[in-house]
PDB file of C-alpha atoms in Angstrom:
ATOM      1  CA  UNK A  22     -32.556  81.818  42.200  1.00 44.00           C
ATOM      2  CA  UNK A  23     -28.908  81.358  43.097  1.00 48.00           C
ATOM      3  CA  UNK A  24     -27.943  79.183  46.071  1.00 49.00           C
ATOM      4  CA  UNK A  25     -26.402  81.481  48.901  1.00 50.00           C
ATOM      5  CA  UNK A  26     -23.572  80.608  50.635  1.00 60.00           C
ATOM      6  CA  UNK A  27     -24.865  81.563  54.382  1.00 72.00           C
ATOM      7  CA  UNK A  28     -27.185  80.498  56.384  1.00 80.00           C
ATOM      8  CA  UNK A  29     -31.000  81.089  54.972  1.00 90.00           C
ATOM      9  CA  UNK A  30     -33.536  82.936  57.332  1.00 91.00           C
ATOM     10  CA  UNK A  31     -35.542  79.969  57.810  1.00 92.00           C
ATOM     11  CA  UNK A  32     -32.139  78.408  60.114  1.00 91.00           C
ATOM     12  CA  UNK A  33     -31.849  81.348  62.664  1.00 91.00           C
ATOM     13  CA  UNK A  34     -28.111  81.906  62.106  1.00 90.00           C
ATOM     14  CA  UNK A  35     -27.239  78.016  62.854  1.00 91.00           C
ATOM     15  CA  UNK A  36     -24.640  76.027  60.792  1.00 92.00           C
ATOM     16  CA  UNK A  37     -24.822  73.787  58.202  1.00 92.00           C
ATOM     17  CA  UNK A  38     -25.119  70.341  59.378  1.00 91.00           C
ATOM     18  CA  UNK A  39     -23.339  67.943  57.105  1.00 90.00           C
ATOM     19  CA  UNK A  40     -22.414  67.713  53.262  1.00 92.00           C
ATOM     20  CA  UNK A  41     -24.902  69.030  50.294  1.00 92.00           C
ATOM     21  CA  UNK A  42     -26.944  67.345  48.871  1.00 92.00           C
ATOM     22  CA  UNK A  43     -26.743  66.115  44.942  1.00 91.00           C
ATOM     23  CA  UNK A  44     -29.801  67.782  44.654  1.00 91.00           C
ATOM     24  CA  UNK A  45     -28.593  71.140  46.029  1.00 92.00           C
ATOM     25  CA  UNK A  46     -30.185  70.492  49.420  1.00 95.00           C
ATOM     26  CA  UNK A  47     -28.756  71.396  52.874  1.00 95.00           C
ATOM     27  CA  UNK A  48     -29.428  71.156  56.524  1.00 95.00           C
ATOM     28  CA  UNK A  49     -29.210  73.564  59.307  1.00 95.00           C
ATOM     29  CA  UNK A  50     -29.916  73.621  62.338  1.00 93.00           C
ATOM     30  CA  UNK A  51     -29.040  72.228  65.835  1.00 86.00           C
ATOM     31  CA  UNK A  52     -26.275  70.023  66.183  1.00 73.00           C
ATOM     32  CA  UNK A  53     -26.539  66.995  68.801  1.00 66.00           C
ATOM     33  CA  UNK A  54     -25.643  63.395  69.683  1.00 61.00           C
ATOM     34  CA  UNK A  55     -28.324  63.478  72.774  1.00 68.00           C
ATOM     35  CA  UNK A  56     -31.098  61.546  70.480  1.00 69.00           C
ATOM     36  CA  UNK A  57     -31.269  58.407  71.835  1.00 70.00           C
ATOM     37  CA  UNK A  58     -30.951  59.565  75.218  1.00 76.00           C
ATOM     38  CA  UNK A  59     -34.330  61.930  74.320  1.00 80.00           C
ATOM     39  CA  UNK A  60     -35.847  58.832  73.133  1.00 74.00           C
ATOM     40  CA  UNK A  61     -34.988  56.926  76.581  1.00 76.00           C
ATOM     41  CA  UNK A  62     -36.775  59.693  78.074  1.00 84.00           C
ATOM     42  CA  UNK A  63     -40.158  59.587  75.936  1.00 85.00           C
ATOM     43  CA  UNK A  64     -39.185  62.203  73.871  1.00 90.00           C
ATOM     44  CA  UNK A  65     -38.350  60.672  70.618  1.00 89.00           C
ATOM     45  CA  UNK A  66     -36.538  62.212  67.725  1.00 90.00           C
ATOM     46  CA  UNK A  67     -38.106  63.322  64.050  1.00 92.00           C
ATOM     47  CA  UNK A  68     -35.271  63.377  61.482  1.00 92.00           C
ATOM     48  CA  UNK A  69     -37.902  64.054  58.800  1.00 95.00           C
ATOM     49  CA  UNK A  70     -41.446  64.977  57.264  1.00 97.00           C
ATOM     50  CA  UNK A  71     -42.543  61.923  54.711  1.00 96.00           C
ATOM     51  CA  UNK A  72     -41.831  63.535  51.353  1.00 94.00           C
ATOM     52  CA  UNK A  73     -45.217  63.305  49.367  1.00 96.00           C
ATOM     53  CA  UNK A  74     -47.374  64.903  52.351  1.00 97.00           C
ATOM     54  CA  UNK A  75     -45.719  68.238  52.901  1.00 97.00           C
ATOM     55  CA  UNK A  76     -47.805  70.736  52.143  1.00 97.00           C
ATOM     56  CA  UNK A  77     -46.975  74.910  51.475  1.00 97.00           C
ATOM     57  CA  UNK A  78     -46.816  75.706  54.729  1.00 98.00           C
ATOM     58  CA  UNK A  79     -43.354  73.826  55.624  1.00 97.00           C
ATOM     59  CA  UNK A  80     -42.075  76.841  53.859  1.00 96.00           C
ATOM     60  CA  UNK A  81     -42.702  78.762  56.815  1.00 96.00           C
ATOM     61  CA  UNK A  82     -41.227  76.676  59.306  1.00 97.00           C
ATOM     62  CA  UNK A  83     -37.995  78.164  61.010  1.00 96.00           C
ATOM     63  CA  UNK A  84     -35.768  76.675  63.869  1.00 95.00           C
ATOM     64  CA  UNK A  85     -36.928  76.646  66.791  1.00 94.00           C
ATOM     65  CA  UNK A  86     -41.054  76.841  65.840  1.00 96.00           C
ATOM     66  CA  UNK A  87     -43.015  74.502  67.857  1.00 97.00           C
ATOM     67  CA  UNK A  88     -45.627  72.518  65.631  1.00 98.00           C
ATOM     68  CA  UNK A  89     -48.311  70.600  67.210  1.00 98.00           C
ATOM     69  CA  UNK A  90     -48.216  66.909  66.399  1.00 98.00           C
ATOM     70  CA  UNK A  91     -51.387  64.805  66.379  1.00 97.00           C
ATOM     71  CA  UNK A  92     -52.144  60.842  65.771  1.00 95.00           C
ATOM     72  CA  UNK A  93     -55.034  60.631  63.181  1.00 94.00           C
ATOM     73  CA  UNK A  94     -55.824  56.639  62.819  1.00 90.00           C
ATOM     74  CA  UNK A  95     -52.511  55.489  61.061  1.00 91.00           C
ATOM     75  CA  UNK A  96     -50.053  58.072  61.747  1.00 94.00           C
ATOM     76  CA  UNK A  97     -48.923  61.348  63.199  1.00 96.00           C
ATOM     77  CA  UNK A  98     -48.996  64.471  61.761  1.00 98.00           C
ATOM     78  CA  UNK A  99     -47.646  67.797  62.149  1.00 98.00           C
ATOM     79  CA  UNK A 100     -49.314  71.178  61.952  1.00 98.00           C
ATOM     80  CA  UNK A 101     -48.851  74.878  62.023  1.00 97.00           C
ATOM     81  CA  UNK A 102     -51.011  78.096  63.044  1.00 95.00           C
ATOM     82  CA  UNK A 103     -51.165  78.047  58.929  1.00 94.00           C
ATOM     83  CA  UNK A 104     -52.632  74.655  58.886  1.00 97.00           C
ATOM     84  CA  UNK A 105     -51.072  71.020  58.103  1.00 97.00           C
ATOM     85  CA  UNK A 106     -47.604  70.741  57.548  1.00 98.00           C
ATOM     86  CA  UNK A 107     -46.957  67.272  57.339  1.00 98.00           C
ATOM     87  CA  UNK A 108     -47.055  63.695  58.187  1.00 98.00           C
ATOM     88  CA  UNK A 109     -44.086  62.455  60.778  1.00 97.00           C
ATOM     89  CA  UNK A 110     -42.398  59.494  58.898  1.00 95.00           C
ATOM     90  CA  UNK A 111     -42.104  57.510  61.809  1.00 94.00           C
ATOM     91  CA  UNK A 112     -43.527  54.034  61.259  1.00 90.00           C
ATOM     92  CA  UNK A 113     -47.176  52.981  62.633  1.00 85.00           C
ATOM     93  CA  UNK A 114     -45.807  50.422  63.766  1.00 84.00           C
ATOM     94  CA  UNK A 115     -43.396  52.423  66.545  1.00 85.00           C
ATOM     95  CA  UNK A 116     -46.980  52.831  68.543  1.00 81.00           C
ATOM     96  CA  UNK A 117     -47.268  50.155  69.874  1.00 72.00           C
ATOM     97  CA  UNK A 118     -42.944  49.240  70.688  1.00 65.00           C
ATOM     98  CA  UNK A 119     -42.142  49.245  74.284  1.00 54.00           C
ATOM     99  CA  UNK A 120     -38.023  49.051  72.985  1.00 47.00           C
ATOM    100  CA  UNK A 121     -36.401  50.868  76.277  1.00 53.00           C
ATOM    101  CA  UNK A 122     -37.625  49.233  79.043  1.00 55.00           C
ATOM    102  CA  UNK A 123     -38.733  45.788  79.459  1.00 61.00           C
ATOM    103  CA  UNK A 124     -42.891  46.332  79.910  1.00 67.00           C
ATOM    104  CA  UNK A 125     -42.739  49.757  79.768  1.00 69.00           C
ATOM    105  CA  UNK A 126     -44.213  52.456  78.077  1.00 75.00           C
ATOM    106  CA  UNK A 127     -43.680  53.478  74.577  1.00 80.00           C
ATOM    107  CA  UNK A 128     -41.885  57.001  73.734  1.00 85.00           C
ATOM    108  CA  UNK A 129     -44.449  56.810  70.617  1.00 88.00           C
ATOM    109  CA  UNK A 130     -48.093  55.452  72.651  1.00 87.00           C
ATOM    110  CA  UNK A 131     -49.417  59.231  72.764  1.00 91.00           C
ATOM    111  CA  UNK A 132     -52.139  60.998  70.419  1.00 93.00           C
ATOM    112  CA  UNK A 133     -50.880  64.699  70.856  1.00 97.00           C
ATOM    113  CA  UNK A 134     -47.806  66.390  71.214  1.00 96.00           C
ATOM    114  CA  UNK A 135     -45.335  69.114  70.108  1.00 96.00           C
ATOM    115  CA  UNK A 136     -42.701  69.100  67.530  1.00 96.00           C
ATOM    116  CA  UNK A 137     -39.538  71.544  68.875  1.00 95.00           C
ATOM    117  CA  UNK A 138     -37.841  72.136  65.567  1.00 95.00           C
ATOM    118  CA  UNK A 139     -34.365  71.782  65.714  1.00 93.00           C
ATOM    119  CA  UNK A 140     -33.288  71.931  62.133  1.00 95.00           C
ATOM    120  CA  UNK A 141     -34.648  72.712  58.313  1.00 97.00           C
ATOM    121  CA  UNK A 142     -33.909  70.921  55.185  1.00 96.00           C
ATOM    122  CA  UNK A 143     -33.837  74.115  52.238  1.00 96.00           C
ATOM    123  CA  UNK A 144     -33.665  73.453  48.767  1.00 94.00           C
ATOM    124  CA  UNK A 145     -31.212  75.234  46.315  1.00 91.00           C
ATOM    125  CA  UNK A 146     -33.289  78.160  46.321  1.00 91.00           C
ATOM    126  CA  UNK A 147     -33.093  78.679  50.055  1.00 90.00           C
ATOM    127  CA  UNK A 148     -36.366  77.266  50.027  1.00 94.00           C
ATOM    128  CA  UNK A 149     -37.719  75.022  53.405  1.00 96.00           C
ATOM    129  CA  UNK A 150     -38.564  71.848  52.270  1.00 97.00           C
ATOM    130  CA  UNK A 151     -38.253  69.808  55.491  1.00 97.00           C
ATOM    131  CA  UNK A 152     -37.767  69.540  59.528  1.00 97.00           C
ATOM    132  CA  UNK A 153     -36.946  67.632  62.526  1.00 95.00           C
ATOM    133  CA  UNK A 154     -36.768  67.892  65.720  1.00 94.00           C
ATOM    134  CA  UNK A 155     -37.567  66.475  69.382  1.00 92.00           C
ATOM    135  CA  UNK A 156     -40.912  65.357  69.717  1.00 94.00           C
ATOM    136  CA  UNK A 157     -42.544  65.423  73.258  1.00 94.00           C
ATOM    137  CA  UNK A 158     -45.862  64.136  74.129  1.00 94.00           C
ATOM    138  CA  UNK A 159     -48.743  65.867  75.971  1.00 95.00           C
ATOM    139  CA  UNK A 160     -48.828  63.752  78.781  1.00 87.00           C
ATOM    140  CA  UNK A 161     -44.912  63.302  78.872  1.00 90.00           C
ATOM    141  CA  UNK A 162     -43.807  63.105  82.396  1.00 88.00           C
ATOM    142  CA  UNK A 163     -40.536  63.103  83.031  1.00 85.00           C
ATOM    143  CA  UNK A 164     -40.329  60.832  86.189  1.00 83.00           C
ATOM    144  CA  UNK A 165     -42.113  57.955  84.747  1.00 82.00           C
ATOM    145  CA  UNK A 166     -39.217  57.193  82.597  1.00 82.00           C
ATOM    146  CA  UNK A 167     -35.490  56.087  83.251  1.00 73.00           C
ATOM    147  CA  UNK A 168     -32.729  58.606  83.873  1.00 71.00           C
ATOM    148  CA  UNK A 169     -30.650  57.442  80.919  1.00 64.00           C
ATOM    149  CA  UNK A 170     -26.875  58.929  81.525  1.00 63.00           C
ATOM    150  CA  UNK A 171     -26.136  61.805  79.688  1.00 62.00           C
ATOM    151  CA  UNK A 172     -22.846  61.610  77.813  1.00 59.00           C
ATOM    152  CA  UNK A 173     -19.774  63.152  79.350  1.00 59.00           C
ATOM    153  CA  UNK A 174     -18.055  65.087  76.442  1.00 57.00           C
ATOM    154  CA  UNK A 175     -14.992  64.657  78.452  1.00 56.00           C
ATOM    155  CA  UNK A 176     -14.796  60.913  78.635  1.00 49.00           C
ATOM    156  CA  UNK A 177     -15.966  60.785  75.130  1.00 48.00           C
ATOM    157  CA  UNK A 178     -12.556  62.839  74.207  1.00 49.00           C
ATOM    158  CA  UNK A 179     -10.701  60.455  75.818  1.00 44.00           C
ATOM    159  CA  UNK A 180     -12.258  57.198  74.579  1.00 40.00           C
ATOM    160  CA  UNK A 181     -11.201  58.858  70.931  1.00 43.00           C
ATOM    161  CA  UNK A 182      -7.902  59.598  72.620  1.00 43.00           C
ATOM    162  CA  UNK A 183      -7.012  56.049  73.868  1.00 44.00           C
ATOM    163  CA  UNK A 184      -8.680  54.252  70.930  1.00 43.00           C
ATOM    164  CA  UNK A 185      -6.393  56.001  68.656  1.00 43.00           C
ATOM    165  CA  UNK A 186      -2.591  56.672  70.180  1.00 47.00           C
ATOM    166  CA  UNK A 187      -0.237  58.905  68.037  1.00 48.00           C
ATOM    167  CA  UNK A 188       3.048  55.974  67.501  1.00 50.00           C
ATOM    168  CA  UNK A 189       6.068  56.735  69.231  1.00 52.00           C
ATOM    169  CA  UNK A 190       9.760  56.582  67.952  1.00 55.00           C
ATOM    170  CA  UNK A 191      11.900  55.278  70.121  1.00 58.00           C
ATOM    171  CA  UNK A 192      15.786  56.040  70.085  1.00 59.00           C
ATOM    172  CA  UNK A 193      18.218  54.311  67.156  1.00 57.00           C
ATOM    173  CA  UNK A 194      20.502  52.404  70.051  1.00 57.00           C
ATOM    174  CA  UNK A 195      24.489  53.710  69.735  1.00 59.00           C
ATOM    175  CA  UNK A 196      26.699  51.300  67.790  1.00 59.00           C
ATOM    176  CA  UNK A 197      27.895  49.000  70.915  1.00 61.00           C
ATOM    177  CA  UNK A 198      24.623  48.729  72.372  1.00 57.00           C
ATOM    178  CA  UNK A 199      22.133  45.321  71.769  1.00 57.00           C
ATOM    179  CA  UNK A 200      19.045  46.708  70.998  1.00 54.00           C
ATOM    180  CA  UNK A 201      16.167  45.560  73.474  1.00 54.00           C
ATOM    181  CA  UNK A 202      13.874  42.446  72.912  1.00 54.00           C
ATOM    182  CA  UNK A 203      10.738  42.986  70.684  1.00 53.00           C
ATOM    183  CA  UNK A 204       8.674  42.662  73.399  1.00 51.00           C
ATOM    184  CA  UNK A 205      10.325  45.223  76.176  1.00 52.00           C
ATOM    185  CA  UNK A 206      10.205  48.026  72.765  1.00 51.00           C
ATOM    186  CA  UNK A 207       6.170  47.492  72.748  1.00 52.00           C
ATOM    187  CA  UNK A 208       6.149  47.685  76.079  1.00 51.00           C
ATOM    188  CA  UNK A 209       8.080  50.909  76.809  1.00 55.00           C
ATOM    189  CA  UNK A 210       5.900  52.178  73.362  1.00 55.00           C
ATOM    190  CA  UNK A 211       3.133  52.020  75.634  1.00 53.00           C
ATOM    191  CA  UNK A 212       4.706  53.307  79.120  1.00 57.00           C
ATOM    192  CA  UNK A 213       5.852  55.998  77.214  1.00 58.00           C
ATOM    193  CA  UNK A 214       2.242  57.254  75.470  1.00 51.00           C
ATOM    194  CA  UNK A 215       0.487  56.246  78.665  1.00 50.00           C
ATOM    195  CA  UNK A 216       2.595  58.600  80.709  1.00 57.00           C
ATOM    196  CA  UNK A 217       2.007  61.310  78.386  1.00 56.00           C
ATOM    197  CA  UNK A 218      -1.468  60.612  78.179  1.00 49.00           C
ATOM    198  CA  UNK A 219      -1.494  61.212  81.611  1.00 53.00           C
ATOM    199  CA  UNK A 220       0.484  64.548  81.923  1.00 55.00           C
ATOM    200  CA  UNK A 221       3.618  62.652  83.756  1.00 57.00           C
ATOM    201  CA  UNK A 222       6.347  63.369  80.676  1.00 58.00           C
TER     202      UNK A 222
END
């Protein structure tokens, strides 16, 4: 089967998210940059399914399904009304990490919890072949962990804005006029694009 060009079933009507694949693979889903701020919360973040467990019925997984997740000795796995979809392929080892606060709990210290989908992986045939999502525990309770900030899109913009100022060209002085020290031009360069910056030109 053909690769389509929109957006299979499985993704809801939500963009691609990033570049194909070689393979002929692509993404869609929910775009974000609020992961790590989930994770400071105890709601950690599942980019993927390990490979060699997923089973059928991850071809029946759409955005925005809720799987249940489950610890079974050595790791955690997610499943479906249809049965096992697959393991997470977070390391055992996150269990027992206490990496946001000093002595505190663990985001990944739980046995049971739910898997919000927020995007699929399909294959060239607009098959699903993998998801990810937020993952949050059982027992999750939101006031036993630390109010992380949430990033301000606006101050984002402007840290882009400031880290990278468009150059300015200043005016080729008349014939009779000495042109101004090295130092004052770099200076008035940056008068200039700070005054714009701040809506004063």
């Amino acid at each position: 089967m053909a690769q389509t060009a929109g957006p299979p079933a499985a993704a809801g009507g939500h963009p691609q998210l990033g570049s194909t694949h070689k393979n002929g693979d692509r993404r869609f889903g929910v775009a974000g940059l609020l992961s790590r701020v989930y994770a400071g919360r105890g709601t950690p973040m599942l980019s993927s399914l390990y490979h060699s467990t997923v089973t059928e019925h991850i071809g029946s997984v759409r955005v925005g399904d809720e799987l249940h997740v489950e610890w079974r000795s050595t790791h955690w796995w997610a499943t479906s009304d249809e049965g096992t979809v697959g393991r997470l392929s977070w390391s055992k080892g996150l269990r027992g990490q206490t990496a946001y606060v000093p002595d505190g709990p663990s985001p990944y210290d739980f046995d049971d919890g739910t898997l919000y989908v927020q995007h699929v992986t399909v294959n060239a045939a607009g098959e699903v072949v993998d998801c990810g999502g937020y993952v949050v525990p059982d027992d999750y309770e939101p006031s036993d962990w630390p109010m992380t900030p949430m990033p301000d899109p606006a101050e984002r913009e402007l840290t882009i804005t400031i880290g990278f100022p468009a150059p300015v060209t200043q005016p080729v002085p008349a014939a009779r006029e000495t042109p101004a020290p090295q130092a004052s031009t770099e200076t008035t360069t940056r008068l200039g694009w700070l005054r714009r910056l701040l809506g004063r030109d």
